[in-house]
Tab-separated table of C-alpha atoms and ligand atoms in Angstrom:
chain	number	residue	atom	x	y	z
A	1	LYS	CA	-194.979	45.846	20.054
A	2	ASP	CA	-195.333	48.910	18.052
A	3	LYS	CA	-198.388	51.062	18.972
A	4	SER	CA	-198.805	53.180	15.620
A	5	THR	CA	-199.824	52.708	12.493
A	6	VAL	CA	-198.952	52.858	8.731
A	7	SER	CA	-201.739	53.533	6.478
A	8	ILE	CA	-200.126	53.353	2.248
A	9	THR	CA	-202.738	55.641	0.024
A	10	VAL	CA	-201.293	54.863	-3.480
A	11	VAL	CA	-203.471	57.596	-5.749
A	12	GLY	CA	-204.437	57.147	-9.122
A	13	ALA	CA	-204.450	52.718	-7.943
A	14	SER	CA	-205.847	52.071	-11.324
A	15	GLY	CA	-203.015	53.320	-13.110
A	16	ASP	CA	-199.811	51.755	-15.292
A	17	LEU	CA	-196.940	52.786	-12.466
A	18	ALA	CA	-199.260	51.517	-9.767
A	19	LYS	CA	-199.689	47.800	-10.815
A	20	LYS	CA	-196.097	47.583	-12.370
A	21	LYS	CA	-194.460	49.282	-9.156
A	22	ILE	CA	-195.802	50.621	-5.879
A	23	PHE	CA	-197.652	47.242	-5.208
A	24	PRO	CA	-195.114	44.779	-6.408
A	25	ALA	CA	-193.255	46.615	-4.284
A	26	LEU	CA	-194.914	47.047	-0.705
A	27	PHE	CA	-195.325	43.227	-1.902
A	28	ALA	CA	-192.539	42.911	-1.295
A	29	LEU	CA	-191.742	45.510	1.108
A	30	TYR	CA	-194.112	42.369	3.318
A	31	TYR	CA	-192.258	39.017	1.534
A	32	GLU	CA	-189.812	39.771	3.519
A	33	GLY	CA	-190.923	41.480	6.988
A	34	CYS	CA	-190.027	45.213	6.743
A	35	LEU	CA	-194.441	46.756	6.251
A	36	PRO	CA	-194.431	48.233	10.062
A	37	GLU	CA	-196.856	45.351	12.025
A	38	HIS	CA	-199.711	47.726	11.928
A	39	PHE	CA	-200.222	49.163	8.252
A	40	THR	CA	-203.099	49.432	5.884
A	41	ILE	CA	-202.861	49.847	2.221
A	42	PHE	CA	-205.599	51.835	-0.202
A	43	GLY	CA	-206.020	52.216	-3.700
A	44	TYR	CA	-207.216	55.004	-4.653
A	45	ALA	CA	-208.587	56.556	-8.066
A	46	ARG	CA	-211.877	57.450	-9.823
A	47	SER	CA	-213.443	54.597	-11.500
A	48	LYS	CA	-215.814	53.207	-9.229
A	49	MET	CA	-213.900	49.013	-7.892
A	50	THR	CA	-214.733	46.875	-5.150
A	51	ASP	CA	-212.116	46.018	-2.509
A	52	ALA	CA	-212.077	42.443	-3.870
A	53	GLU	CA	-212.017	43.242	-7.809
A	54	LEU	CA	-208.562	46.046	-6.374
A	55	ARG	CA	-207.010	42.477	-4.891
A	56	ASN	CA	-207.805	40.721	-8.539
A	57	MET	CA	-206.080	43.463	-10.360
A	58	VAL	CA	-202.903	43.469	-8.317
A	59	SER	CA	-202.893	40.380	-7.960
A	60	LYS	CA	-201.393	39.626	-11.350
A	61	THR	CA	-198.712	41.690	-10.788
A	62	LEU	CA	-197.121	40.216	-7.102
A	63	THR	CA	-194.628	37.836	-7.775
A	64	CYS	CA	-191.489	36.524	-4.983
A	65	ARG	CA	-188.813	37.544	-7.662
A	66	ILE	CA	-187.291	33.523	-7.416
A	67	ASP	CA	-190.381	31.824	-8.152
A	68	LYS	CA	-191.723	28.645	-5.982
A	69	ARG	CA	-190.264	30.878	-2.803
A	70	GLU	CA	-191.600	29.483	0.965
A	71	ASN	CA	-194.969	30.693	1.108
A	72	CYS	CA	-195.698	32.999	-1.051
A	73	GLY	CA	-198.674	32.063	-2.468
A	74	GLU	CA	-199.620	32.443	1.703
A	75	LYS	CA	-197.589	35.981	1.651
A	76	MET	CA	-199.847	37.137	-1.036
A	77	ASP	CA	-202.978	35.806	0.451
A	78	GLU	CA	-202.359	37.793	3.158
A	79	PHE	CA	-200.827	41.109	1.385
A	80	LEU	CA	-204.271	41.218	-0.614
A	81	LYS	CA	-206.482	41.257	2.586
A	82	ARG	CA	-204.859	44.974	3.502
A	83	CYS	CA	-205.718	45.775	0.264
A	84	PHE	CA	-208.180	48.193	0.553
A	85	TYR	CA	-210.342	50.840	-2.499
A	86	HIS	CA	-211.700	53.885	-2.462
A	87	SER	CA	-213.409	55.760	-5.086
A	88	GLY	CA	-213.075	58.881	-5.213
A	89	GLN	CA	-211.879	62.358	-7.589
A	90	TYR	CA	-208.921	63.537	-7.032
A	91	GLY	CA	-210.221	67.466	-6.213
A	92	SER	CA	-213.479	66.291	-4.380
A	93	ARG	CA	-212.750	66.817	-0.134
A	94	GLU	CA	-215.366	65.309	0.893
A	95	ASN	CA	-214.110	61.642	-1.446
A	96	PHE	CA	-210.683	62.371	0.744
A	97	ALA	CA	-212.384	63.158	3.920
A	98	GLU	CA	-214.662	59.354	3.186
A	99	LEU	CA	-211.813	58.089	3.052
A	100	ASP	CA	-210.367	59.512	5.688
A	101	LYS	CA	-213.102	57.872	7.850
A	102	LYS	CA	-211.911	54.084	6.368
A	103	LEU	CA	-208.395	54.648	7.785
A	104	LYS	CA	-209.761	55.561	11.356
A	105	GLU	CA	-211.307	52.985	11.018
A	106	HIS	CA	-208.424	50.200	10.222
A	107	GLU	CA	-205.394	52.206	12.271
A	108	GLY	CA	-208.061	51.647	15.349
A	109	GLY	CA	-207.442	54.377	17.603
A	110	ARG	CA	-203.642	53.590	17.463
A	111	VAL	CA	-201.204	56.645	16.729
A	112	SER	CA	-201.678	56.713	12.996
A	113	ASN	CA	-199.300	57.323	9.861
A	114	ARG	CA	-200.286	58.507	6.808
A	115	LEU	CA	-197.963	57.821	3.275
A	116	PHE	CA	-199.817	59.487	0.134
A	117	TYR	CA	-198.361	58.292	-3.041
A	118	LEU	CA	-199.611	60.733	-5.821
A	119	SER	CA	-199.532	57.957	-9.154
A	120	ILE	CA	-201.326	60.635	-11.193
A	121	PRO	CA	-200.538	64.017	-14.173
A	122	PRO	CA	-199.491	66.658	-13.234
A	123	ASN	CA	-202.711	68.571	-13.937
A	124	ILE	CA	-204.301	67.403	-11.112
A	125	PHE	CA	-201.393	66.160	-8.773
A	126	ILE	CA	-201.758	70.090	-6.610
A	127	ASP	CA	-205.471	69.538	-6.261
A	128	ALA	CA	-204.980	66.344	-5.016
A	129	VAL	CA	-202.539	67.317	-3.013
A	130	LYS	CA	-204.782	70.071	-1.219
A	131	CYS	CA	-207.418	67.539	-0.882
A	132	ALA	CA	-205.452	64.829	0.766
A	133	SER	CA	-203.554	67.015	3.513
A	134	SER	CA	-206.980	68.849	4.259
A	135	SER	CA	-209.288	65.989	4.540
A	136	ALA	CA	-207.142	62.590	5.039
A	137	SER	CA	-203.601	64.103	6.944
A	138	SER	CA	-202.803	61.917	10.453
A	139	GLY	CA	-203.747	63.706	13.334
A	140	ILE	CA	-200.633	62.802	15.197
A	141	GLY	CA	-198.724	60.325	13.016
A	142	TRP	CA	-197.029	61.971	10.535
A	143	THR	CA	-198.015	62.341	7.096
A	144	ARG	CA	-195.194	62.373	3.975
A	145	VAL	CA	-196.347	62.694	0.568
A	146	ILE	CA	-194.355	61.201	-2.113
A	147	VAL	CA	-194.712	62.843	-6.095
A	148	GLU	CA	-193.170	61.112	-9.180
A	149	LYS	CA	-192.053	63.481	-12.527
A	150	PRO	CA	-192.978	65.664	-14.081
A	151	PHE	CA	-191.832	68.575	-11.086
A	152	GLY	CA	-193.040	71.075	-13.560
A	153	ARG	CA	-191.422	71.607	-17.363
A	154	ASP	CA	-188.580	74.162	-16.373
A	155	SER	CA	-187.807	76.037	-13.934
A	156	GLY	CA	-190.868	78.038	-13.694
A	157	SER	CA	-193.260	75.854	-13.710
A	158	SER	CA	-191.372	73.647	-10.884
A	159	ALA	CA	-190.721	76.862	-9.289
A	160	ALA	CA	-194.500	76.882	-9.521
A	161	LEU	CA	-195.553	73.775	-8.705
A	162	THR	CA	-193.215	73.982	-5.741
A	163	LYS	CA	-194.280	77.074	-4.800
A	164	ALA	CA	-198.804	75.088	-5.084
A	165	LEU	CA	-197.432	72.366	-3.287
A	166	LYS	CA	-196.351	74.302	0.088
A	167	GLN	CA	-198.805	75.546	0.508
A	168	TYR	CA	-200.175	72.338	1.724
A	169	LEU	CA	-197.694	70.802	2.722
A	170	ASP	CA	-194.124	71.465	4.526
A	171	GLU	CA	-190.033	70.802	1.932
A	172	ASP	CA	-189.798	67.313	5.440
A	173	GLN	CA	-192.969	65.836	4.035
A	174	ILE	CA	-192.844	65.860	0.240
A	175	PHE	CA	-190.295	62.490	-1.436
A	176	ARG	CA	-189.713	64.108	-4.468
A	177	ILE	CA	-189.409	59.587	-6.082
A	178	ASP	CA	-186.113	59.411	-9.237
A	179	HIS	CA	-186.413	56.123	-9.314
A	180	TYR	CA	-183.035	56.096	-10.108
A	181	LEU	CA	-181.670	56.670	-6.210
A	182	GLY	CA	-183.743	53.869	-5.695
A	183	LYS	CA	-181.237	51.568	-8.356
A	184	GLU	CA	-178.514	49.617	-6.177
A	185	LEU	CA	-175.778	50.409	-7.935
A	186	VAL	CA	-176.940	54.003	-8.003
A	187	GLU	CA	-176.775	53.483	-4.233
A	188	ASN	CA	-173.513	52.086	-4.006
A	189	LEU	CA	-171.695	54.564	-5.675
A	190	SER	CA	-170.189	56.671	-2.491
A	191	VAL	CA	-169.119	53.471	-1.310
A	192	LEU	CA	-167.132	52.921	-3.629
A	193	ARG	CA	-165.743	56.276	-3.404
A	194	PHE	CA	-166.076	57.435	0.501
A	195	SER	CA	-165.021	52.710	1.755
A	196	ASN	CA	-161.853	52.196	-1.245
A	197	LEU	CA	-158.697	53.989	-0.383
A	198	ILE	CA	-157.641	53.430	-3.834
A	199	PHE	CA	-160.734	55.659	-5.994
A	200	GLU	CA	-161.309	58.646	-3.794
A	201	PRO	CA	-157.757	60.195	-5.066
A	202	LEU	CA	-157.834	59.035	-8.506
A	203	TRP	CA	-161.589	61.361	-8.392
A	204	SER	CA	-160.249	64.378	-10.169
A	205	ARG	CA	-159.467	66.295	-13.283
A	206	GLN	CA	-156.044	64.831	-12.904
A	207	TYR	CA	-156.734	61.772	-13.549
A	208	ILE	CA	-160.261	61.604	-15.048
A	209	ARG	CA	-159.959	62.668	-18.983
A	210	ASN	CA	-163.983	62.082	-18.772
A	211	VAL	CA	-167.031	60.959	-17.489
A	212	GLN	CA	-170.126	59.436	-18.966
A	213	LEU	CA	-173.666	58.882	-18.158
A	214	ILE	CA	-175.472	56.730	-20.850
A	215	PHE	CA	-179.203	55.270	-20.746
A	216	SER	CA	-180.574	53.321	-23.892
A	217	GLU	CA	-183.797	51.523	-24.031
A	218	ASP	CA	-184.839	49.076	-27.090
A	219	PHE	CA	-188.253	50.107	-27.435
A	220	GLY	CA	-189.957	53.792	-28.290
A	221	THR	CA	-192.520	55.180	-26.603
A	222	GLU	CA	-195.250	52.947	-27.527
A	223	GLY	CA	-198.964	53.651	-25.619
A	224	ARG	CA	-196.567	56.282	-23.427
A	225	GLY	CA	-196.435	59.057	-27.264
A	226	GLY	CA	-199.058	61.629	-24.982
A	227	TYR	CA	-196.447	61.726	-21.655
A	228	PHE	CA	-193.982	62.259	-23.629
A	229	ASP	CA	-194.076	64.491	-25.985
A	230	ASN	CA	-194.914	66.992	-23.794
A	231	TYR	CA	-191.863	65.899	-22.761
A	232	GLY	CA	-188.894	64.220	-24.645
A	233	ILE	CA	-185.992	61.840	-23.291
A	234	ILE	CA	-184.254	65.473	-21.968
A	235	ARG	CA	-186.705	65.903	-19.807
A	236	ASP	CA	-187.198	62.897	-19.122
A	237	ILE	CA	-183.810	61.320	-18.038
A	238	MET	CA	-182.166	63.844	-17.988
A	239	GLN	CA	-182.273	66.657	-15.952
A	240	ASN	CA	-183.038	63.985	-13.560
A	241	HIS	CA	-181.835	60.338	-14.040
A	242	LEU	CA	-178.546	61.523	-15.178
A	243	LEU	CA	-178.174	64.440	-13.603
A	244	GLN	CA	-178.817	63.017	-10.128
A	245	ILE	CA	-176.579	60.092	-10.955
A	246	LEU	CA	-173.931	62.975	-12.351
A	247	ALA	CA	-174.296	64.637	-8.494
A	248	LEU	CA	-173.575	61.549	-6.239
A	249	PHE	CA	-169.844	60.667	-9.006
A	250	ALA	CA	-168.631	64.656	-8.572
A	251	MET	CA	-170.456	65.491	-4.818
A	252	GLU	CA	-167.555	66.459	-2.723
A	253	THR	CA	-167.068	63.770	0.759
A	254	PRO	CA	-170.352	64.745	2.758
A	255	VAL	CA	-170.034	65.602	5.962
A	256	SER	CA	-171.612	62.596	7.172
A	257	LEU	CA	-174.584	60.274	5.439
A	258	ASP	CA	-177.292	62.047	6.264
A	259	ALA	CA	-179.854	63.144	4.546
A	260	GLU	CA	-179.175	66.806	4.595
A	261	ASP	CA	-175.314	66.611	4.131
A	262	ILE	CA	-175.893	64.136	1.310
A	263	ARG	CA	-178.415	66.833	-0.386
A	264	ASN	CA	-176.626	69.803	0.930
A	265	GLU	CA	-173.213	68.429	-1.367
A	266	LYS	CA	-175.424	66.897	-4.832
A	267	VAL	CA	-176.625	70.778	-4.959
A	268	LYS	CA	-173.591	73.110	-4.968
A	269	VAL	CA	-172.212	70.605	-7.860
A	270	LEU	CA	-174.968	71.038	-9.341
A	271	ARG	CA	-175.012	74.529	-9.049
A	272	SER	CA	-171.817	74.627	-10.181
A	273	MET	CA	-172.060	73.659	-13.668
A	274	ARG	CA	-172.263	75.438	-16.722
A	275	PRO	CA	-175.653	75.843	-17.639
A	276	LEU	CA	-176.403	74.272	-21.042
A	277	GLN	CA	-175.230	75.902	-23.956
A	278	LEU	CA	-177.539	74.358	-27.459
A	279	GLU	CA	-173.721	73.601	-29.662
A	280	ASP	CA	-173.281	70.805	-26.575
A	281	VAL	CA	-176.548	69.045	-27.304
A	282	VAL	CA	-177.856	66.798	-29.989
A	283	VAL	CA	-180.809	65.823	-30.171
A	284	GLY	CA	-182.488	62.903	-32.857
A	285	GLN	CA	-185.337	61.008	-33.165
A	286	TYR	CA	-186.061	57.110	-33.890
A	287	LYS	CA	-187.798	56.432	-37.162
A	288	SER	CA	-189.274	53.431	-38.698
A	289	HIS	CA	-186.763	50.815	-39.159
A	290	THR	CA	-186.971	47.567	-41.079
A	291	LYS	CA	-185.235	44.659	-40.109
A	292	GLY	CA	-186.156	41.089	-39.931
A	293	GLY	CA	-188.870	41.231	-42.116
A	294	VAL	CA	-190.042	43.267	-39.245
A	295	THR	CA	-190.921	47.100	-39.141
A	296	TYR	CA	-190.324	49.679	-36.249
A	297	PRO	CA	-193.087	52.178	-36.284
A	298	ALA	CA	-191.704	55.714	-35.971
A	299	TYR	CA	-192.072	58.333	-33.154
A	300	THR	CA	-194.270	59.621	-34.774
A	301	ASP	CA	-195.881	56.294	-35.884
A	302	ASP	CA	-197.645	56.608	-32.521
A	303	ASN	CA	-200.824	57.838	-32.864
A	304	THR	CA	-200.674	59.593	-29.820
A	305	VAL	CA	-197.888	61.814	-31.225
A	306	PRO	CA	-198.791	64.490	-33.390
A	307	LYS	CA	-197.729	64.709	-36.389
A	308	GLY	CA	-194.736	66.640	-37.334
A	309	SER	CA	-193.953	65.866	-34.157
A	310	LEU	CA	-189.725	67.610	-33.142
A	311	THR	CA	-189.955	66.066	-29.710
A	312	PRO	CA	-186.430	64.843	-29.021
A	313	THR	CA	-186.362	60.710	-28.502
A	314	PHE	CA	-182.450	61.017	-28.040
A	315	ALA	CA	-179.643	63.670	-26.010
A	316	ALA	CA	-176.627	63.530	-26.546
A	317	ALA	CA	-174.632	66.178	-24.354
A	318	ALA	CA	-171.869	67.917	-23.121
A	319	LEU	CA	-171.606	69.048	-19.610
A	320	PHE	CA	-168.180	70.629	-17.689
A	321	ILE	CA	-168.879	71.488	-13.713
A	322	ASP	CA	-166.958	74.991	-12.701
A	323	ASN	CA	-165.190	73.541	-9.653
A	324	ALA	CA	-161.779	73.453	-8.580
A	325	ARG	CA	-162.126	69.443	-8.904
A	326	TRP	CA	-163.636	68.812	-12.197
A	327	ASP	CA	-162.322	72.027	-14.151
A	328	GLY	CA	-162.681	71.214	-17.782
A	329	VAL	CA	-163.857	67.157	-17.236
A	330	PRO	CA	-166.468	66.841	-19.903
A	331	PHE	CA	-169.352	64.807	-18.709
A	332	LEU	CA	-171.097	63.755	-21.461
A	333	MET	CA	-174.997	61.856	-21.635
A	334	LYS	CA	-175.998	60.030	-24.167
A	335	ALA	CA	-179.719	58.593	-23.360
A	336	GLY	CA	-182.330	57.346	-26.366
A	337	LYS	CA	-185.113	55.415	-26.407
A	338	ALA	CA	-185.666	52.738	-29.450
A	339	LEU	CA	-181.993	51.384	-29.525
A	340	HIS	CA	-180.254	48.444	-30.475
A	341	ASN	CA	-179.897	47.123	-26.447
A	342	LYS	CA	-181.474	48.413	-22.734
A	343	SER	CA	-178.802	49.694	-20.584
A	344	ALA	CA	-177.609	51.764	-17.635
A	345	GLU	CA	-173.902	53.134	-17.169
A	346	ILE	CA	-171.380	55.291	-15.895
A	347	ARG	CA	-168.447	55.023	-17.175
A	348	VAL	CA	-165.274	56.672	-16.008
A	349	GLN	CA	-162.012	57.290	-19.138
A	350	PHE	CA	-159.062	58.534	-16.788
A	351	ARG	CA	-156.251	60.451	-18.430
A	352	HIS	CA	-152.865	57.744	-19.978
A	353	VAL	CA	-150.254	57.482	-18.400
A	354	PRO	CA	-147.351	60.186	-18.419
A	355	GLY	CA	-144.108	58.393	-20.818
A	356	ASN	CA	-146.317	54.876	-20.629
A	357	LEU	CA	-142.651	53.170	-21.335
A	358	TYR	CA	-145.252	51.030	-23.374
A	359	ASN	CA	-147.071	53.186	-25.306
A	360	ARG	CA	-145.506	51.471	-28.576
A	361	ASN	CA	-146.855	48.294	-28.494
A	362	PHE	CA	-149.881	49.787	-27.872
A	363	GLY	CA	-149.711	51.570	-31.591
A	364	THR	CA	-151.576	54.161	-32.614
A	365	ASP	CA	-154.415	54.038	-30.067
A	366	LEU	CA	-153.595	54.942	-27.221
A	367	ASP	CA	-157.038	56.132	-26.566
A	368	ARG	CA	-157.843	52.511	-25.362
A	369	ALA	CA	-154.804	51.388	-23.585
A	370	THR	CA	-156.005	54.730	-20.926
A	371	ASN	CA	-157.836	52.883	-17.356
A	372	GLU	CA	-161.824	52.758	-18.139
A	373	LEU	CA	-164.379	52.328	-15.279
A	374	VAL	CA	-167.665	50.661	-15.906
A	375	ILE	CA	-170.238	51.043	-13.162
A	376	ARG	CA	-173.332	49.061	-14.899
A	377	VAL	CA	-176.323	49.701	-13.338
A	378	GLN	CA	-178.491	47.841	-15.488
A	379	PRO	CA	-179.205	45.381	-16.849
A	380	ASP	CA	-176.531	42.539	-15.127
A	381	GLU	CA	-175.207	45.431	-12.916
A	382	ALA	CA	-172.048	44.941	-12.658
A	383	ILE	CA	-169.288	46.932	-12.067
A	384	TYR	CA	-165.484	46.471	-13.481
A	385	LEU	CA	-161.660	48.545	-14.762
A	386	LYS	CA	-160.366	48.121	-17.316
A	387	ILE	CA	-156.311	47.769	-16.608
A	388	ASN	CA	-153.511	46.577	-19.239
A	389	ASN	CA	-151.105	43.387	-18.721
A	390	LYS	CA	-149.290	41.797	-20.317
A	391	VAL	CA	-150.575	38.149	-22.937
A	392	PRO	CA	-148.670	35.880	-21.396
A	393	GLY	CA	-146.209	33.288	-23.331
A	394	LEU	CA	-142.915	34.499	-24.945
A	395	GLY	CA	-142.398	38.429	-26.233
A	396	MET	CA	-143.788	41.322	-25.244
A	397	ARG	CA	-147.634	41.482	-26.310
A	398	LEU	CA	-150.129	43.377	-24.104
A	399	ASP	CA	-153.725	43.320	-23.921
A	400	ARG	CA	-156.862	44.875	-21.875
A	401	SER	CA	-159.045	42.871	-19.179
A	402	ASN	CA	-161.044	43.759	-16.873
A	403	LEU	CA	-161.268	43.779	-12.400
A	404	ASN	CA	-164.913	42.608	-12.824
A	405	LEU	CA	-167.404	43.014	-9.557
A	406	HIS	CA	-170.282	40.992	-11.315
A	407	TYR	CA	-173.303	40.591	-8.950
A	408	ALA	CA	-175.214	38.056	-10.238
A	409	ALA	CA	-171.906	35.441	-9.732
A	410	ARG	CA	-170.825	37.239	-6.374
A	411	TYR	CA	-174.567	37.802	-4.800
A	412	SER	CA	-176.878	34.522	-5.724
A	413	LYS	CA	-179.420	36.536	-3.729
A	414	GLU	CA	-181.575	40.154	-5.930
A	415	ILE	CA	-181.272	42.598	-6.556
A	416	PRO	CA	-183.978	44.633	-4.918
A	417	ASP	CA	-186.306	46.487	-6.960
A	418	ALA	CA	-185.293	50.816	-6.922
A	419	TYR	CA	-189.634	51.305	-5.314
A	420	GLU	CA	-189.044	48.588	-2.458
A	421	ARG	CA	-186.449	50.472	-1.081
A	422	LEU	CA	-187.713	53.708	-1.721
A	423	LEU	CA	-191.055	53.130	-0.055
A	424	LEU	CA	-189.382	51.004	2.823
A	425	ASP	CA	-187.125	55.087	3.624
A	426	ALA	CA	-190.468	57.239	2.908
A	427	ILE	CA	-192.118	55.224	5.494
A	428	GLU	CA	-189.005	55.228	7.999
A	429	GLY	CA	-188.476	58.938	6.874
A	430	GLU	CA	-185.378	58.924	4.841
A	431	ARG	CA	-184.635	61.780	3.006
A	432	ARG	CA	-181.210	60.471	1.857
A	433	LEU	CA	-182.715	59.334	-1.708
A	434	PHE	CA	-185.086	61.855	-2.646
A	435	ILE	CA	-184.794	65.476	-4.003
A	436	ARG	CA	-184.895	68.632	-1.918
A	437	SER	CA	-186.796	71.655	-3.937
A	438	ASP	CA	-183.278	73.464	-4.305
A	439	GLU	CA	-181.840	70.345	-6.407
A	440	LEU	CA	-184.347	70.253	-8.982
A	441	ASP	CA	-184.196	73.709	-9.226
A	442	ALA	CA	-181.213	74.279	-9.673
A	443	ALA	CA	-181.627	70.713	-12.524
A	444	TRP	CA	-183.949	73.022	-13.869
A	445	ALA	CA	-181.566	76.242	-14.330
A	446	LEU	CA	-178.822	73.622	-16.009
A	447	PHE	CA	-181.787	72.877	-18.046
A	448	THR	CA	-183.769	75.376	-19.474
A	449	PRO	CA	-182.626	78.744	-21.183
A	450	VAL	CA	-181.673	75.190	-23.693
A	451	LEU	CA	-185.271	73.881	-23.948
A	452	LYS	CA	-186.336	77.197	-24.284
A	453	GLU	CA	-183.841	77.736	-27.670
A	454	LEU	CA	-184.323	74.276	-28.655
A	455	GLU	CA	-188.133	74.574	-28.379
A	456	GLY	CA	-187.795	78.066	-29.942
A	457	LYS	CA	-185.698	77.541	-32.753
A	458	LYS	CA	-187.520	73.961	-34.054
A	459	ILE	CA	-184.895	72.317	-34.243
A	460	ILE	CA	-185.454	69.419	-36.681
A	461	PRO	CA	-183.609	66.474	-34.701
A	462	GLU	CA	-181.331	63.912	-36.277
A	463	TYR	CA	-183.805	60.705	-37.414
A	464	TYR	CA	-182.448	57.727	-36.825
A	465	PRO	CA	-183.328	54.170	-37.584
A	466	TYR	CA	-185.366	51.952	-34.616
A	467	GLY	CA	-183.132	49.723	-33.308
A	468	SER	CA	-180.122	51.672	-34.421
A	469	ARG	CA	-177.072	53.231	-32.119
A	470	GLY	CA	-178.687	56.371	-32.483
A	471	PRO	CA	-177.656	59.391	-34.130
A	472	VAL	CA	-174.186	59.817	-35.690
A	473	GLY	CA	-173.960	63.573	-34.047
A	474	ALA	CA	-173.560	62.686	-31.076
A	475	HIS	CA	-170.303	60.932	-32.227
A	476	TYR	CA	-169.110	64.235	-33.563
A	477	LEU	CA	-170.346	65.572	-29.974
A	478	ALA	CA	-168.313	63.642	-28.244
A	479	ALA	CA	-164.528	64.535	-30.837
A	480	ARG	CA	-165.254	67.373	-29.843
A	481	TYR	CA	-164.007	66.831	-26.206
A	482	LYS	CA	-161.401	63.664	-27.906
A	483	VAL	CA	-163.425	61.786	-26.914
A	484	ARG	CA	-165.150	58.531	-27.909
A	485	TRP	CA	-168.149	56.643	-26.025
A	486	GLY	CA	-166.723	53.836	-24.176
A	487	ASP	CA	-170.024	51.412	-25.268
A	488	LEU	CA	-168.701	51.543	-28.979
A	489	GLY	CA	-166.393	49.145	-27.604
B	501	BG6	C1	-188.933	57.063	-16.033
B	501	BG6	C2	-189.283	57.535	-17.511
B	501	BG6	O1	-188.596	58.140	-16.239
B	501	BG6	O2	-186.833	55.412	-16.798
B	501	BG6	C3	-188.862	56.004	-18.553
B	501	BG6	O3	-190.012	58.209	-17.470
B	501	BG6	C4	-187.786	55.127	-18.883
B	501	BG6	O4	-189.230	56.532	-20.438
B	501	BG6	C5	-188.016	54.172	-17.749
B	501	BG6	O5	-188.511	54.407	-18.992
B	501	BG6	C6	-186.656	54.086	-17.150
B	501	BG6	O6	-186.763	53.239	-16.446
B	501	BG6	P1	-185.971	51.820	-15.579
B	501	BG6	O7	-186.069	51.745	-14.398
B	501	BG6	O8	-186.997	50.775	-16.498
B	501	BG6	O9	-184.440	51.540	-16.745
């Protein structure tokens, strides 16, 4: 029997992330039997709330994913009974000391392990870490803190944040979350590369023409303008989610699957990258658009956004890794809000077949005949490889088809939410999917100069209609590197 206990405190319990992601993920882990036998969950926030009110709030967002799963209601009741609330200021040692007292009562003298999930704005981050670590950390067990981005706004502020955090915590207590690393298909990247003979030999400049990392959302910043305007899409999506995928995609084979070995390889890739140049970036911002009688707002119509804001809601960028494997291969990123669809994908376009016997069958459009590997991270997860084949019948007509691993068709089990995997890893002390401070430094080093330039020169974004495919500048940028965005067909 396990003599230890895990106490999970969600700091910022009434916030959006806590309600939409953290509590539901904890429940899913409980439902699946993944949480330790002895665990307690505390919500911590400033507002006054009773345990019952917290449970009521949390219960609204809990689901068993697939309706009518066995014992779902029963499991929910059990789970909610293990959730409690403590009201306190984020910068108050006394309030965290009161929490400590309550946690101790629940722990009942067992070895206590404590996980704090900081789901609060960056300006109160350090105060909360200071108070939690001094007044409510575990005596004999472990204490870990999960922190959410933004990790600063640039190299300088990020380094200052890291320095401040390290006054109170060791690096191995800090779990910097990038929820894209918890997505099933992102985790599968390394399985695809390193456990299949057929991909790894092709994974270099010799066979790969370009790599595309594409993120799009079909809604704007509705309601989040206040946060977003201070960051913009480059800091919100590219510097973290897309860059993390790139690092996993492009890294050398790690010595082992150990967290440190993997992160060592990722950081090497990030440090081999050329700082992004202004001419390799296109920025855009959505403007209002009327379609089918409905008018969709412009970014600056959001009343939490300052009038005349130049913050990009779209960006495209060309990045390069100056090492032997990837010399000269463009890695193109594209990320935008209020576009025509919601999707995240990785596209790998292979080189032309040298001396292709069938060139004439493709007419003038040889680019279309190259193989392309698509990893659709979401929605409708899939991995498919575009190949050329003969159309059956007399004569010789060629066609493109997909060799397709379509997750919904292949597996009946639902794919867990990224937060489930990451929370479980944090409880188990698995650091593989969390960002180490040197990775963070390298990521900021890549983007900081161009962000300063964009903001210093007050570069005007290219305006694109809400619900469109984004600014045309993204096509020109790709065309400069002889690339066509794969998601446009
Ligand atoms: C967050 C960004 O990190 O990721 C949001 O701050 C974005 O702006 C979100 O909407 C997208 O996550 P997902 O998992 O819905 O693709």
